[in-house]
């Protein structure tokens, strides 16, 4: 910090402080004390961040809640929270959120020869073939499912 | 080369991301208080619905054509806008966010139709928002290129880069649609026989300067391909921050207005703290319903000063109420109120007045704690008593869509 004189009389002088520069002081994580320093100090690491782990592309990631049991086999259970990443390219066998004839659904993409199916992971549901007549749009690829136990 | 990326019918497109069945169907979005049309899908435009049209006037048209009507959902639009800008960030080092749905891009190194198409598709895939991209040597020309991209191309991208296609584009572009030309300027120009952008480009510089001042000559030079407006890649500190709202109904009730003003003031204080800024001036205004000629009109406004610049909710709110008390008249039915804070400077540069009575450090800690709690628990969970609880002044939002991307309770639920 520098001081700059801005006003001066016989008895007093006023200064303006110039704060554009900063002086970095050494920083001690544990504070300064007289005791023995923590032996773990040199080994501290940043905490585990689930965002980092689960979300590759925040601007392309959306959350979706599911109701129903058609994807039980894939480990998607009623009430789960899905993390959907729109930046992932859709490939065979990936699980997607799609919009079919006016409704959203979550299914696995299966390509068999030249046909494409939306396949459930539960024998009670039949695969749906995607045809040209259908109103079909992909929303995104399901990257993770979060299941709450408590 | 400068690119302008502009989201197509942005608010309507946001509503469609989570309601794909509205694809190719007419959609309109209404202003605050569900009053006027402020956004339309192409299909709604084709029905002849005009921008700014009061909703009650087109009730029949809406019912007959099954137009989907939405209240403004700024939480959703703001989040999707942010996503679009973040997606652009992955492709461009230098760009300027110009508005909620527009950004200028530095295309200098790689200008090609293919790259523009790639960017457009990427935004579409990542965010679900369709955009148009216009590329040209200057911002003013990029605006025109974008207009062409949006209205006359299938791919939604257009490059305006040589004399002949610039000339052709300008010859059909009306002068009042030019970026930076207002209604009054356009009126002046038309009187002089300057009707199209091409007329304007070829007009005498002295005549343009005489009629439109220096800004007019900048626009003219930009049309000639000379850059006058550069990309602003740093956001400058805001000059003023305001929160103004119309009430659900006109009201004479002092307590109701006081609660509203306290909320607006608190909102401004939060915005200041988010920017790490302080203000030293505050304006409060009230308005009666301008359109009702049979009621007593009163549009007062007052500005007060803080001896020490501040971003403290308590100080700003009590100052706002003090201001309100001096302008409020008992017999007037007010429709709108607003709080504006100005003379904004960085927190660090605040000089404490000689007559300061507040322990600023303590208050600062208090505000930080309040902000932290409210981030976790929800907006206004901890608030000033003067803000009230009921929010009876708040706007009607009957057709509000869920906040799909910002509220966990509102996320898309799918039956599988």
Coordinates of C-alpha atoms in Angstrom, one line a residue:
Chain A
X1 CA 0.0 0.0 0.0
X2 CA 1.4 3.4 -0.9
X3 CA 0.3 6.7 0.5
X4 CA -0.3 9.7 -1.7
X5 CA -0.6 13.2 -0.2
X6 CA -3.8 14.8 -1.4
X7 CA -4.3 17.7 1.0
X8 CA -1.8 19.6 3.1
X9 CA -2.2 22.4 5.6
X10 CA 0.2 23.7 8.3
X11 CA -1.1 21.3 10.9
X12 CA -2.3 18.3 9.0
X13 CA -1.7 16.3 5.9
X14 CA -4.3 14.0 4.3
X15 CA -3.3 10.9 2.3
X16 CA -5.2 8.7 -0.1
X17 CA -4.2 5.1 -0.1
X18 CA -3.4 3.3 -3.3
X19 CA -4.8 -0.2 -3.1
X20 CA -4.2 -1.5 -6.5
X21 CA -1.2 -3.7 -5.5
X22 CA -1.4 -6.4 -2.9
X23 CA 1.3 -7.8 -0.8
X24 CA 1.1 -11.6 -0.3
X25 CA 1.8 -12.7 3.2
X26 CA 2.9 -16.2 3.9
X27 CA -0.1 -18.3 4.8
X28 CA -0.1 -21.1 7.4
X29 CA -3.0 -23.5 7.1
X30 CA -2.9 -24.4 10.8
X31 CA -2.3 -21.0 12.1
X32 CA 1.0 -20.1 13.8
X33 CA 1.5 -21.8 17.2
X34 CA 4.3 -22.9 19.3
X35 CA 3.3 -26.5 19.4
X36 CA 4.5 -29.4 17.2
X37 CA 3.2 -28.9 13.6
X38 CA 0.7 -31.4 12.3
X39 CA 2.5 -34.2 10.5
X40 CA -0.4 -34.4 8.1
X41 CA 0.0 -30.9 6.9
X42 CA 2.1 -31.8 3.9
X43 CA -0.3 -34.5 2.8
X44 CA -3.6 -32.6 2.8
X45 CA -5.5 -32.8 -0.5
X46 CA -8.6 -31.2 -1.8
X47 CA -11.8 -33.0 -0.8
X48 CA -13.6 -35.4 -3.1
X49 CA -16.2 -33.5 -5.1
X50 CA -19.1 -35.6 -6.5
X51 CA -19.7 -32.9 -9.1
X52 CA -16.2 -33.5 -10.5
X53 CA -16.8 -37.2 -10.5
X54 CA -20.2 -37.4 -12.0
X55 CA -20.5 -34.3 -14.2
X56 CA -18.2 -34.0 -17.2
X57 CA -20.0 -31.1 -18.9
X58 CA -22.1 -29.0 -16.6
X59 CA -23.7 -26.9 -19.5
X60 CA -24.9 -30.1 -21.2
X61 CA -26.0 -31.9 -18.0
X62 CA -29.7 -32.2 -16.9
X63 CA -31.3 -34.1 -14.0
X64 CA -34.3 -36.4 -14.4
X65 CA -36.4 -38.3 -11.9
X66 CA -37.8 -41.7 -12.9
X67 CA -41.0 -43.5 -11.9
X68 CA -41.5 -47.1 -12.9
X69 CA -39.7 -50.4 -13.1
X70 CA -39.0 -51.0 -16.8
X71 CA -35.3 -50.4 -16.4
X72 CA -34.8 -52.6 -13.2
X73 CA -32.3 -54.8 -15.0
X74 CA -30.0 -51.9 -15.8
X75 CA -30.1 -50.9 -12.1
X76 CA -32.5 -48.0 -12.5
X77 CA -35.1 -48.2 -9.8
X78 CA -38.4 -46.3 -9.1
X79 CA -37.5 -42.9 -7.7
X80 CA -33.9 -42.8 -8.9
X81 CA -32.3 -39.5 -10.0
X82 CA -30.7 -39.7 -13.4
X83 CA -27.8 -37.6 -14.6
X84 CA -28.3 -37.0 -18.3
X85 CA -25.4 -35.7 -20.4
X86 CA -26.5 -34.3 -23.8
X87 CA -22.9 -33.9 -25.0
X88 CA -22.3 -37.7 -25.2
X89 CA -22.7 -39.2 -28.6
X90 CA -25.5 -41.8 -28.7
X91 CA -24.1 -45.3 -29.5
X92 CA -25.5 -48.8 -29.6
X93 CA -26.4 -50.2 -26.1
X94 CA -26.3 -46.8 -24.3
X95 CA -29.3 -45.8 -22.1
X96 CA -31.1 -42.7 -23.3
X97 CA -33.8 -40.3 -22.4
X98 CA -36.0 -40.1 -25.5
X99 CA -39.2 -38.4 -26.5
X100 CA -41.5 -40.8 -28.3
X101 CA -44.9 -39.9 -29.6
X102 CA -45.5 -37.2 -27.1
X103 CA -43.9 -38.7 -24.0
X104 CA -40.5 -39.0 -22.4
X105 CA -39.1 -42.4 -21.7
X106 CA -35.8 -44.0 -20.6
X107 CA -34.7 -47.1 -22.5
X108 CA -31.6 -48.8 -23.9
X109 CA -30.8 -48.2 -27.6
X110 CA -30.4 -51.5 -29.5
X111 CA -29.4 -51.7 -33.1
X112 CA -30.3 -55.0 -34.7
X113 CA -29.3 -55.1 -38.4
X114 CA -30.9 -52.0 -39.9
X115 CA -33.5 -51.6 -37.2
X116 CA -33.2 -49.5 -34.0
X117 CA -35.1 -50.5 -30.9
X118 CA -35.8 -48.9 -27.5
X119 CA -35.4 -51.8 -25.2
X120 CA -36.6 -52.1 -21.6
X121 CA -34.6 -54.0 -19.0
X122 CA -37.6 -55.9 -17.6
X123 CA -39.2 -58.9 -19.3
X124 CA -42.7 -57.5 -18.8
X125 CA -42.0 -54.8 -21.4
X126 CA -41.6 -55.3 -25.1
X127 CA -39.0 -53.5 -27.2
X128 CA -40.3 -50.6 -29.2
X129 CA -39.0 -50.3 -32.8
X130 CA -38.3 -46.8 -33.9
X131 CA -40.0 -46.2 -37.2
X132 CA -40.1 -43.2 -39.5
X133 CA -43.7 -42.6 -38.8
X134 CA -42.9 -42.1 -35.1
X135 CA -42.4 -38.7 -33.6
X136 CA -39.0 -39.5 -32.1
X137 CA -36.4 -37.2 -30.6
X138 CA -33.4 -38.0 -28.4
X139 CA -33.0 -35.9 -25.3
X140 CA -29.7 -37.2 -24.0
X141 CA -27.6 -40.1 -22.7
X142 CA -28.0 -41.3 -19.2
X143 CA -24.6 -41.1 -17.6
X144 CA -25.4 -42.1 -14.0
X145 CA -28.2 -43.1 -11.8
X146 CA -28.3 -42.0 -8.2
X147 CA -30.2 -44.3 -5.9
X148 CA -31.1 -43.2 -2.4
X149 CA -30.9 -45.8 0.4
X150 CA -31.6 -43.6 3.3
Chain B
X1 CA -14.5 -11.6 -38.8
X2 CA -17.2 -11.2 -36.1
X3 CA -20.0 -13.7 -35.6
X4 CA -23.3 -13.0 -33.9
X5 CA -25.1 -16.0 -32.4
X6 CA -28.7 -15.4 -31.6
X7 CA -31.1 -17.9 -30.1
X8 CA -34.2 -18.4 -32.2
X9 CA -37.4 -17.3 -30.4
X10 CA -35.4 -17.8 -27.2
X11 CA -38.1 -18.0 -24.5
X12 CA -40.4 -20.1 -26.6
X13 CA -37.5 -22.4 -27.4
X14 CA -36.7 -22.8 -23.7
X15 CA -40.2 -23.9 -23.0
X16 CA -39.8 -26.5 -25.8
X17 CA -36.7 -28.1 -24.5
X18 CA -38.7 -29.9 -21.8
X19 CA -41.9 -30.1 -23.9
X20 CA -40.8 -31.5 -27.2
X21 CA -44.4 -32.2 -28.1
X22 CA -44.8 -28.5 -28.6
X23 CA -42.5 -28.7 -31.6
X24 CA -44.1 -27.0 -34.6
X25 CA -47.0 -25.8 -32.4
X26 CA -47.7 -22.1 -31.6
X27 CA -46.3 -20.9 -28.3
X28 CA -46.5 -17.5 -26.6
X29 CA -44.8 -16.2 -23.5
X30 CA -46.5 -13.4 -21.5
X31 CA -44.9 -10.5 -19.7
X32 CA -44.9 -10.1 -15.9
X33 CA -48.4 -10.3 -14.5
X34 CA -49.4 -12.3 -17.6
X35 CA -50.1 -9.0 -19.4
X36 CA -48.7 -8.8 -22.9
X37 CA -47.1 -11.2 -25.4
X38 CA -43.3 -10.9 -25.1
X39 CA -42.2 -13.9 -27.1
X40 CA -43.6 -16.0 -29.9
X41 CA -42.7 -19.2 -31.7
X42 CA -42.7 -18.9 -35.5
X43 CA -46.1 -20.7 -35.6
X44 CA -47.5 -18.0 -33.3
X45 CA -46.1 -15.3 -35.5
X46 CA -47.7 -16.9 -38.5
X47 CA -51.1 -16.6 -36.7
X48 CA -50.6 -12.9 -36.7
X49 CA -50.0 -12.5 -33.0
X50 CA -48.0 -9.3 -32.5
X51 CA -45.2 -8.5 -30.1
X52 CA -46.5 -6.6 -27.1
X53 CA -50.2 -7.5 -27.7
X54 CA -52.3 -7.7 -24.5
X55 CA -53.2 -11.3 -23.8
X56 CA -56.9 -10.6 -23.2
X57 CA -57.3 -9.2 -26.7
X58 CA -56.3 -12.5 -28.4
X59 CA -58.1 -14.9 -26.1
X60 CA -60.3 -16.3 -28.9
X61 CA -57.4 -16.7 -31.2
X62 CA -55.5 -18.6 -28.5
X63 CA -58.4 -20.9 -27.8
X64 CA -59.2 -21.5 -31.5
X65 CA -55.6 -22.3 -32.5
X66 CA -54.6 -24.2 -29.3
X67 CA -51.8 -21.8 -28.6
X68 CA -49.7 -22.8 -25.6
X69 CA -49.4 -19.9 -23.2
X70 CA -46.6 -19.5 -20.6
X71 CA -45.8 -17.0 -17.9
X72 CA -42.2 -15.8 -18.0
X73 CA -39.9 -18.2 -16.2
X74 CA -36.7 -16.3 -15.9
X75 CA -35.1 -19.0 -13.7
X76 CA -35.4 -21.4 -16.6
X77 CA -34.4 -18.9 -19.3
X78 CA -31.5 -17.6 -17.3
X79 CA -30.1 -21.1 -16.8
X80 CA -30.5 -22.1 -20.4
X81 CA -28.9 -18.8 -21.5
X82 CA -25.9 -19.6 -19.2
X83 CA -25.7 -23.1 -20.8
X84 CA -25.6 -21.6 -24.3
X85 CA -22.8 -19.2 -23.3
X86 CA -20.8 -21.9 -21.5
X87 CA -21.1 -24.1 -24.6
X88 CA -19.8 -21.2 -26.7
X89 CA -16.9 -20.9 -24.3
X90 CA -15.7 -24.4 -25.3
X91 CA -15.3 -23.2 -28.9
X92 CA -14.2 -19.5 -28.6
X93 CA -11.6 -17.8 -26.5
X94 CA -13.0 -14.4 -27.2
X95 CA -16.6 -13.6 -27.1
X96 CA -19.0 -11.0 -25.8
X97 CA -22.3 -11.8 -24.1
X98 CA -24.5 -9.1 -25.5
X99 CA -27.9 -10.1 -24.1
X100 CA -29.8 -13.1 -22.6
X101 CA -29.9 -14.7 -26.0
X102 CA -27.1 -13.1 -28.1
X103 CA -23.3 -13.2 -28.1
X104 CA -20.7 -11.7 -30.5
X105 CA -17.9 -14.2 -31.3
X106 CA -14.3 -13.7 -32.5
X107 CA -14.3 -15.7 -35.7
X108 CA -11.0 -14.2 -36.9
X109 CA -8.9 -17.3 -37.4
X110 CA -11.4 -19.8 -38.7
X111 CA -14.2 -18.4 -40.7
X112 CA -16.1 -21.0 -42.6
X113 CA -19.6 -22.1 -43.1
X114 CA -18.7 -25.6 -41.8
X115 CA -17.3 -24.3 -38.5
X116 CA -20.4 -22.1 -38.0
X117 CA -22.7 -25.1 -38.7
X118 CA -20.6 -27.2 -36.2
X119 CA -21.0 -24.6 -33.5
X120 CA -24.7 -24.3 -34.2
X121 CA -25.2 -28.1 -34.0
X122 CA -23.2 -28.3 -30.8
X123 CA -25.3 -25.7 -29.0
X124 CA -28.4 -27.5 -30.3
X125 CA -27.2 -30.8 -29.0
X126 CA -25.8 -29.7 -25.7
X127 CA -28.6 -27.3 -24.7
X128 CA -31.6 -28.1 -26.9
X129 CA -31.7 -24.4 -28.0
X130 CA -31.7 -23.7 -31.8
X131 CA -29.6 -20.7 -32.8
X132 CA -28.7 -18.7 -35.9
X133 CA -25.2 -17.5 -36.7
X134 CA -24.3 -14.5 -38.9
X135 CA -20.7 -13.7 -39.7
X136 CA -19.4 -10.4 -41.1
X137 CA -16.5 -8.0 -40.8
X138 CA -18.2 -5.8 -38.3
X139 CA -20.8 -6.1 -35.5
X140 CA -23.4 -4.0 -37.4
X141 CA -23.0 -6.2 -40.5
X142 CA -23.0 -9.4 -38.4
X143 CA -26.4 -8.3 -37.1
X144 CA -27.6 -8.2 -40.7
X145 CA -26.0 -11.5 -41.6
X146 CA -27.8 -13.0 -38.6
X147 CA -31.1 -11.7 -39.8
X148 CA -30.5 -13.4 -43.1
X149 CA -29.3 -16.6 -41.5
X150 CA -32.5 -16.7 -39.4
X151 CA -35.0 -15.9 -42.0
X152 CA -33.7 -17.0 -45.3
X153 CA -31.4 -20.0 -44.8
X154 CA -32.1 -23.6 -44.0
X155 CA -28.9 -24.3 -42.0
X156 CA -29.3 -21.1 -39.9
X157 CA -25.8 -19.7 -40.7
X158 CA -24.7 -17.0 -43.2
X159 CA -21.5 -15.3 -44.0
X160 CA -21.5 -11.7 -45.3
X161 CA -18.0 -11.2 -46.6
X162 CA -17.7 -9.7 -50.0
X163 CA -18.7 -6.5 -51.7
X164 CA -21.4 -8.0 -53.9
X165 CA -23.3 -10.0 -51.2
X166 CA -23.0 -7.1 -48.7
X167 CA -24.5 -4.7 -51.3
X168 CA -27.3 -7.1 -52.1
X169 CA -28.1 -7.6 -48.4
X170 CA -28.1 -3.9 -47.6
X171 CA -30.3 -3.0 -50.5
X172 CA -33.3 -4.8 -49.0
X173 CA -32.6 -4.1 -45.4
X174 CA -34.7 -1.4 -43.9
X175 CA -32.9 1.4 -42.2
X176 CA -35.1 1.2 -39.0
X177 CA -34.0 -2.4 -38.5
X178 CA -30.3 -1.4 -38.4
X179 CA -28.6 -2.0 -35.1
X180 CA -28.4 1.2 -33.1
X181 CA -30.9 3.1 -35.2
X182 CA -33.9 4.1 -33.1
X183 CA -37.4 5.0 -34.3
X184 CA -36.7 8.8 -34.3
X185 CA -33.5 8.5 -36.2
X186 CA -35.2 6.2 -38.7
X187 CA -37.9 8.8 -39.1
X188 CA -35.4 11.6 -39.8
X189 CA -33.5 9.4 -42.3
X190 CA -36.7 8.4 -44.2
X191 CA -37.6 12.1 -44.6
X192 CA -34.2 12.6 -46.2
X193 CA -35.0 9.7 -48.6
X194 CA -32.7 7.3 -46.9
X195 CA -34.8 4.1 -46.7
X196 CA -32.5 1.1 -46.9
X197 CA -29.2 0.2 -45.2
X198 CA -27.6 0.7 -48.6
X199 CA -28.9 4.3 -48.9
X200 CA -27.5 4.9 -45.4
X201 CA -24.1 3.5 -46.3
X202 CA -23.9 5.7 -49.4
X203 CA -25.2 8.9 -47.7
X204 CA -23.0 12.0 -47.2
X205 CA -21.1 11.6 -44.0
X206 CA -21.6 15.2 -43.0
X207 CA -25.4 14.8 -43.4
X208 CA -25.3 11.6 -41.2
X209 CA -23.3 13.4 -38.6
X210 CA -25.6 16.4 -38.6
X211 CA -28.7 14.4 -38.2
X212 CA -27.6 11.4 -36.0
X213 CA -24.5 12.7 -34.3
X214 CA -21.3 10.7 -34.0
X215 CA -23.0 7.4 -33.4
X216 CA -24.6 7.5 -36.8
X217 CA -21.2 7.9 -38.5
X218 CA -20.0 4.9 -36.5
X219 CA -22.8 2.8 -37.8
X220 CA -22.1 4.1 -41.3
X221 CA -18.4 3.2 -41.1
X222 CA -19.4 -0.3 -39.8
X223 CA -21.6 -0.8 -42.8
X224 CA -18.6 0.0 -44.9
X225 CA -16.7 -2.8 -43.2
X226 CA -14.7 -0.7 -40.8
X227 CA -14.8 -1.8 -37.2
X228 CA -15.9 0.9 -34.8
X229 CA -17.4 -1.4 -32.1
X230 CA -14.9 -3.9 -30.8
X231 CA -15.6 -7.1 -28.9
X232 CA -16.1 -6.3 -25.2
X233 CA -14.6 -9.4 -23.6
X234 CA -14.6 -8.0 -20.0
X235 CA -17.8 -7.1 -18.3
X236 CA -17.6 -3.7 -16.9
X237 CA -19.1 -3.0 -13.5
X238 CA -22.8 -2.1 -13.8
X239 CA -23.6 1.6 -13.5
X240 CA -26.9 0.9 -11.7
X241 CA -28.9 -2.0 -10.4
X242 CA -32.7 -1.9 -10.2
X243 CA -35.6 -4.0 -9.1
X244 CA -38.9 -2.8 -10.3
X245 CA -42.2 -4.7 -10.5
X246 CA -45.8 -4.2 -11.3
X247 CA -48.2 -5.3 -8.6
X248 CA -50.8 -7.9 -9.1
X249 CA -53.5 -5.3 -8.6
X250 CA -53.4 -1.5 -8.0
X251 CA -53.2 -0.8 -4.3
X252 CA -53.5 2.1 -1.9
X253 CA -52.4 -0.1 1.0
X254 CA -49.3 1.4 2.5
X255 CA -48.1 -1.8 4.3
X256 CA -48.3 -3.8 1.1
X257 CA -46.3 -1.2 -0.8
X258 CA -43.8 -1.0 2.0
X259 CA -43.3 -4.7 1.9
X260 CA -42.8 -4.7 -1.8
X261 CA -40.3 -1.8 -1.6
X262 CA -38.4 -3.5 1.2
X263 CA -38.2 -6.7 -1.0
X264 CA -36.9 -4.7 -4.0
X265 CA -34.3 -3.0 -1.8
X266 CA -33.2 -6.2 -0.4
X267 CA -32.9 -7.7 -3.9
X268 CA -30.7 -4.8 -5.0
X269 CA -28.5 -5.3 -1.9
X270 CA -28.1 -9.0 -2.7
X271 CA -27.2 -8.2 -6.3
X272 CA -24.6 -5.6 -5.1
X273 CA -23.1 -8.2 -2.7
X274 CA -22.9 -10.8 -5.5
X275 CA -20.8 -8.3 -7.5
X276 CA -18.8 -7.2 -4.5
X277 CA -19.9 -3.7 -5.0
X278 CA -21.4 -0.9 -2.9
X279 CA -23.8 1.9 -3.8
X280 CA -24.0 5.4 -2.5
X281 CA -27.2 6.6 -4.1
X282 CA -30.7 5.1 -4.0
X283 CA -33.8 6.0 -5.9
X284 CA -37.4 4.9 -5.1
X285 CA -40.3 5.5 -7.5
X286 CA -44.0 4.8 -7.5
X287 CA -46.4 4.7 -10.4
X288 CA -50.2 4.7 -10.7
X289 CA -51.8 2.9 -13.7
X290 CA -50.9 5.1 -16.7
X291 CA -53.6 3.6 -18.9
X292 CA -56.5 4.4 -16.5
X293 CA -57.3 8.0 -17.2
X294 CA -60.2 8.1 -14.7
X295 CA -58.0 7.6 -11.7
X296 CA -55.8 10.1 -9.9
X297 CA -52.3 10.0 -11.5
X298 CA -49.2 10.2 -9.3
X299 CA -45.7 9.2 -10.5
X300 CA -43.3 10.4 -7.8
X301 CA -39.6 9.7 -7.5
X302 CA -36.9 10.5 -5.0
X303 CA -33.2 10.0 -4.7
X304 CA -31.3 9.7 -1.4
X305 CA -27.6 9.4 -0.5
X306 CA -25.6 7.2 1.8
X307 CA -22.8 8.9 3.6
X308 CA -20.8 5.7 3.3
X309 CA -21.3 3.5 0.3
X310 CA -23.0 0.3 1.3
X311 CA -24.4 -3.1 0.2
X312 CA -26.0 -3.9 3.6
X313 CA -29.6 -5.1 3.3
X314 CA -30.7 -3.4 6.5
X315 CA -29.3 0.0 5.5
X316 CA -30.5 -0.1 2.0
X317 CA -34.0 -1.3 3.0
X318 CA -34.5 1.3 5.7
X319 CA -33.3 4.0 3.4
X320 CA -35.8 2.8 0.7
X321 CA -38.6 2.9 3.2
X322 CA -37.6 6.4 4.3
X323 CA -37.7 7.4 0.6
X324 CA -41.1 5.7 0.2
X325 CA -42.5 7.6 3.2
X326 CA -41.6 11.0 1.6
X327 CA -43.3 10.3 -1.7
X328 CA -46.3 8.0 -0.8
X329 CA -49.7 9.7 -1.0
X330 CA -52.6 8.1 0.8
X331 CA -55.3 8.5 -1.9
X332 CA -53.4 7.1 -4.9
X333 CA -53.8 3.6 -6.2
X334 CA -50.3 2.5 -7.2
X335 CA -49.6 -0.1 -9.9
X336 CA -45.8 -0.3 -9.9
X337 CA -42.9 0.5 -7.7
X338 CA -39.1 0.3 -8.0
X339 CA -35.8 0.6 -6.3
X340 CA -32.7 1.7 -8.2
X341 CA -29.2 1.8 -6.6
X342 CA -26.5 3.8 -8.3
X343 CA -23.0 5.3 -8.0
X344 CA -21.7 1.8 -7.7
X345 CA -18.1 1.1 -6.8
X346 CA -16.0 -1.9 -5.7
X347 CA -16.4 -2.9 -2.0
X348 CA -12.6 -2.4 -1.5
X349 CA -12.7 1.2 -2.5
X350 CA -15.3 2.3 -0.1
X351 CA -14.3 5.3 2.1
X352 CA -16.0 5.3 5.5
X353 CA -17.6 8.5 6.4
X354 CA -16.5 10.5 9.4
X355 CA -20.0 10.1 10.9
X356 CA -20.2 6.4 10.5
X357 CA -22.1 4.8 13.4
X358 CA -22.3 1.2 12.2
X359 CA -19.8 -1.6 13.0
X360 CA -19.3 -2.4 9.3
X361 CA -17.2 -5.4 9.8
X362 CA -19.8 -7.0 12.0
X363 CA -22.6 -6.2 9.6
X364 CA -20.7 -7.5 6.7
X365 CA -20.3 -10.8 8.5
X366 CA -24.0 -10.8 9.2
X367 CA -24.9 -10.3 5.6
X368 CA -22.5 -13.0 4.5
X369 CA -24.1 -15.5 6.9
X370 CA -27.6 -14.5 5.7
X371 CA -26.5 -15.0 2.0
X372 CA -25.0 -18.4 2.9
X373 CA -28.1 -19.6 4.7
X374 CA -30.3 -18.5 1.8
X375 CA -28.2 -20.2 -0.8
X376 CA -28.7 -23.5 1.0
X377 CA -32.2 -23.1 2.3
X378 CA -33.8 -21.1 -0.5
X379 CA -34.3 -17.4 -1.4
X380 CA -35.4 -15.1 1.4
X381 CA -35.6 -17.8 4.0
X382 CA -33.8 -15.4 6.3
X383 CA -35.2 -11.9 5.7
X384 CA -36.0 -8.6 7.1
X385 CA -39.2 -8.3 9.0
X386 CA -40.2 -5.4 6.8
X387 CA -40.2 -7.7 3.8
X388 CA -43.3 -9.4 5.2
X389 CA -44.3 -13.0 4.5
X390 CA -47.3 -13.1 2.3
X391 CA -46.1 -11.3 -0.9
X392 CA -49.6 -10.2 -1.7
X393 CA -48.2 -7.7 -4.1
X394 CA -46.6 -10.4 -6.2
X395 CA -47.5 -10.9 -9.8
X396 CA -49.8 -13.4 -11.2
X397 CA -48.0 -16.2 -12.9
X398 CA -50.7 -18.7 -13.7
X399 CA -49.0 -20.4 -16.6
X400 CA -45.6 -20.8 -15.1
X401 CA -43.7 -23.9 -16.3
X402 CA -41.6 -25.8 -13.8
X403 CA -38.0 -24.7 -13.1
X404 CA -36.7 -27.8 -14.7
X405 CA -33.0 -27.0 -14.3
X406 CA -32.8 -25.0 -11.1
X407 CA -35.1 -26.6 -8.6
X408 CA -34.7 -30.2 -7.6
X409 CA -38.5 -30.5 -6.9
X410 CA -39.2 -29.3 -10.4
X411 CA -36.9 -31.5 -12.4
X412 CA -38.3 -33.6 -15.3
X413 CA -40.1 -36.7 -14.0
X414 CA -40.4 -39.6 -16.4
X415 CA -42.7 -42.6 -16.2
X416 CA -40.6 -45.6 -17.5

